[in-house]
Short mmCIF file of C-alpha atoms in Angstrom, two decimals:
data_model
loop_
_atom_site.label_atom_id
_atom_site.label_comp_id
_atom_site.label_asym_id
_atom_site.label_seq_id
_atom_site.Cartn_x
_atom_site.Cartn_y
_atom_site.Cartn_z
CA UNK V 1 9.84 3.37 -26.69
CA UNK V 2 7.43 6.13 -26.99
CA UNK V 3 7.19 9.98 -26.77
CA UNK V 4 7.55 9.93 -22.68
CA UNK V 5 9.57 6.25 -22.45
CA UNK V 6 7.71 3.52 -19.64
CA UNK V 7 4.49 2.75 -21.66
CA UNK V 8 4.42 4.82 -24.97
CA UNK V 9 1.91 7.15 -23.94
CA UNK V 10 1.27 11.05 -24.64
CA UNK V 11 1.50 13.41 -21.88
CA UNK V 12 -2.28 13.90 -22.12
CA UNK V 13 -3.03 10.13 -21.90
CA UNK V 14 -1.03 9.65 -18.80
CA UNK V 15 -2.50 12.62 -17.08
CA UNK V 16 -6.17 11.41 -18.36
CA UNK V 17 -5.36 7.57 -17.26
CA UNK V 18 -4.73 9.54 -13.33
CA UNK V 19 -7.49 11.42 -13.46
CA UNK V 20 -10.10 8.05 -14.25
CA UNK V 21 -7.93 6.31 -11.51
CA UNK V 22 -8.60 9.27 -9.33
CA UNK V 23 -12.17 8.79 -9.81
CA UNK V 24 -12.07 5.46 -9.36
CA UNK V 25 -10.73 5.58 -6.14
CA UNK V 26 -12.62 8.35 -4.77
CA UNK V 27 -15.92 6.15 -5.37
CA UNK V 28 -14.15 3.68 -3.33
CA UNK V 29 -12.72 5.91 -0.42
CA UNK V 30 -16.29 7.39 -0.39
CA UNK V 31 -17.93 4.07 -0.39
CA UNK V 32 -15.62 2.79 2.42
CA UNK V 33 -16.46 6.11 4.76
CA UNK V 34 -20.23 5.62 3.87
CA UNK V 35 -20.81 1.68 4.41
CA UNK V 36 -17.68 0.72 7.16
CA UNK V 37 -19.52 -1.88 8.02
CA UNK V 38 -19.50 -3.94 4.68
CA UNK V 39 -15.73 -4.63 5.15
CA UNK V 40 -14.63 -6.64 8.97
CA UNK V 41 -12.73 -4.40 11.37
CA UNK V 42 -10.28 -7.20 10.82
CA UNK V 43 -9.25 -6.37 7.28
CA UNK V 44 -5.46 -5.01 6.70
CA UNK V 45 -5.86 -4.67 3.30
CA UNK V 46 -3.87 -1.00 2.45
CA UNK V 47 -6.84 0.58 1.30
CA UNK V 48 -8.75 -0.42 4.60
CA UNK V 49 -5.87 0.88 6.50
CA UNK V 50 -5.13 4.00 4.79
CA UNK V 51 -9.20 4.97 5.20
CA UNK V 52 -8.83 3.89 9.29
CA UNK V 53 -5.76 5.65 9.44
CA UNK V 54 -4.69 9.38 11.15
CA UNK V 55 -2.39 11.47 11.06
CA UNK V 56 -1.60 14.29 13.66
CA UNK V 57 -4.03 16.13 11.89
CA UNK V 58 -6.95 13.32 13.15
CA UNK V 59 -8.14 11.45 10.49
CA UNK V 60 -6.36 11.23 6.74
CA UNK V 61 -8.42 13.31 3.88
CA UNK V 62 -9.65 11.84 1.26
CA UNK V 63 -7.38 13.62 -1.29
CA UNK V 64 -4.21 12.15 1.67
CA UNK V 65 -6.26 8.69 0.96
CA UNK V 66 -6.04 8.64 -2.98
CA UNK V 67 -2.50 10.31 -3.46
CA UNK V 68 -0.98 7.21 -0.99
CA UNK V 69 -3.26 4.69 -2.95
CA UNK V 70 -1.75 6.55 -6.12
CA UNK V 71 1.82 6.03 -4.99
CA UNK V 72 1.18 2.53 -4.64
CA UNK V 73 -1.06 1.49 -7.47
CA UNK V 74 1.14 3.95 -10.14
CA UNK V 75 4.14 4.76 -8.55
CA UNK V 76 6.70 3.44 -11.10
CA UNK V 77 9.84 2.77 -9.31
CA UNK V 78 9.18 3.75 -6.35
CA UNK V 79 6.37 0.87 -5.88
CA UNK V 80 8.81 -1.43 -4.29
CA UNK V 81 10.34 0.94 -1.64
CA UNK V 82 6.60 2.18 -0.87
CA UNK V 83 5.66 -1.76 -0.84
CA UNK V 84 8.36 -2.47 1.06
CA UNK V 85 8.10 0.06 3.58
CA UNK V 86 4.34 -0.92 4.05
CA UNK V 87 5.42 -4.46 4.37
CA UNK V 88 7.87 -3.70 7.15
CA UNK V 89 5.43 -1.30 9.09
CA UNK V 90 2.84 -4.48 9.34
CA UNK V 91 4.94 -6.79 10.35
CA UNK V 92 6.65 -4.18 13.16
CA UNK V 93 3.17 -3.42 13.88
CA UNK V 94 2.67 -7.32 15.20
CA UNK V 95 4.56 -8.82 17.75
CA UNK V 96 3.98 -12.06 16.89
CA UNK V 97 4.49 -11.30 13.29
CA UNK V 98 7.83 -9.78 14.40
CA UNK V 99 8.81 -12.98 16.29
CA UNK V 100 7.77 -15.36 13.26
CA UNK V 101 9.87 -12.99 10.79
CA UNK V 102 12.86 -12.92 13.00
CA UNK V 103 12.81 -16.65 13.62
CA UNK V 104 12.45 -17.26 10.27
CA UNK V 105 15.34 -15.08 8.99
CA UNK V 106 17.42 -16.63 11.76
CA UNK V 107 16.80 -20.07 10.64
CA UNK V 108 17.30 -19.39 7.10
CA UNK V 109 20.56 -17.51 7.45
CA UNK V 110 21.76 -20.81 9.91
CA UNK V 111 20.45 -22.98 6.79
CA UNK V 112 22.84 -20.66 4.21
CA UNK V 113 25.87 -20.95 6.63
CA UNK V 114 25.37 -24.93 6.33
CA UNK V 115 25.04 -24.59 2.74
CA UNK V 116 27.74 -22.76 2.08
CA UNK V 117 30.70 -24.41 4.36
#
């Protein structure tokens, strides 16, 4: 293991390797809010989301944007439960979703009851 544990790295490196990723995405976030129209209404990809999305402020910043995508894309351990919370929001947010995922979960804890009698 290196000097900070994870990946080996410096305190300098890490903070270097945020600040290209920050760069990155503000391209993208900037190239999303200039040219909408390049990527379908119908996308619900998270970055497409996060640059639709408001807050009770109206619409989220761009610096809101990037630390969100940041959380996600570097988050460590907290990627899952950040993943996982995003993956329950969408499917709450669809009805139909909702429905398929509950019927689903139904039928496969029916299928472990068989199983396991």
């Amino acid at each position: 293991m290196g000097e900070f544990g994870d990946i080996g790295l410096p305190h300098e490196a890490k903070v270097g390797l945020v600040d290209d990723c920050c760069k990155v995405l503000d391209k993208f976030i900037d190239q999303q809010k200039t040219f909408p129209h390049v990527t379908s209404e119908n996308q619900n990809d998270i970055f497409s989301l996060l640059v639709a999305a408001e807050d009770y402020e109206g619409p989220l910043s761009d610096a809101k944007i990037r630390a969100e995508l940041l959380v996600v894309l570097l988050g460590g351990s907290d990627t899952t439960t950040s993943t996982l919370s995003w993956i329950i929001a969408w499917i709450l947010a669809d009805m139909r979703t909702t429905s398929r995922s509950a019927t689903t979960l139904f039928l496969f804890s029916q299928r472990i009851n068989v199983i396991g009698k």
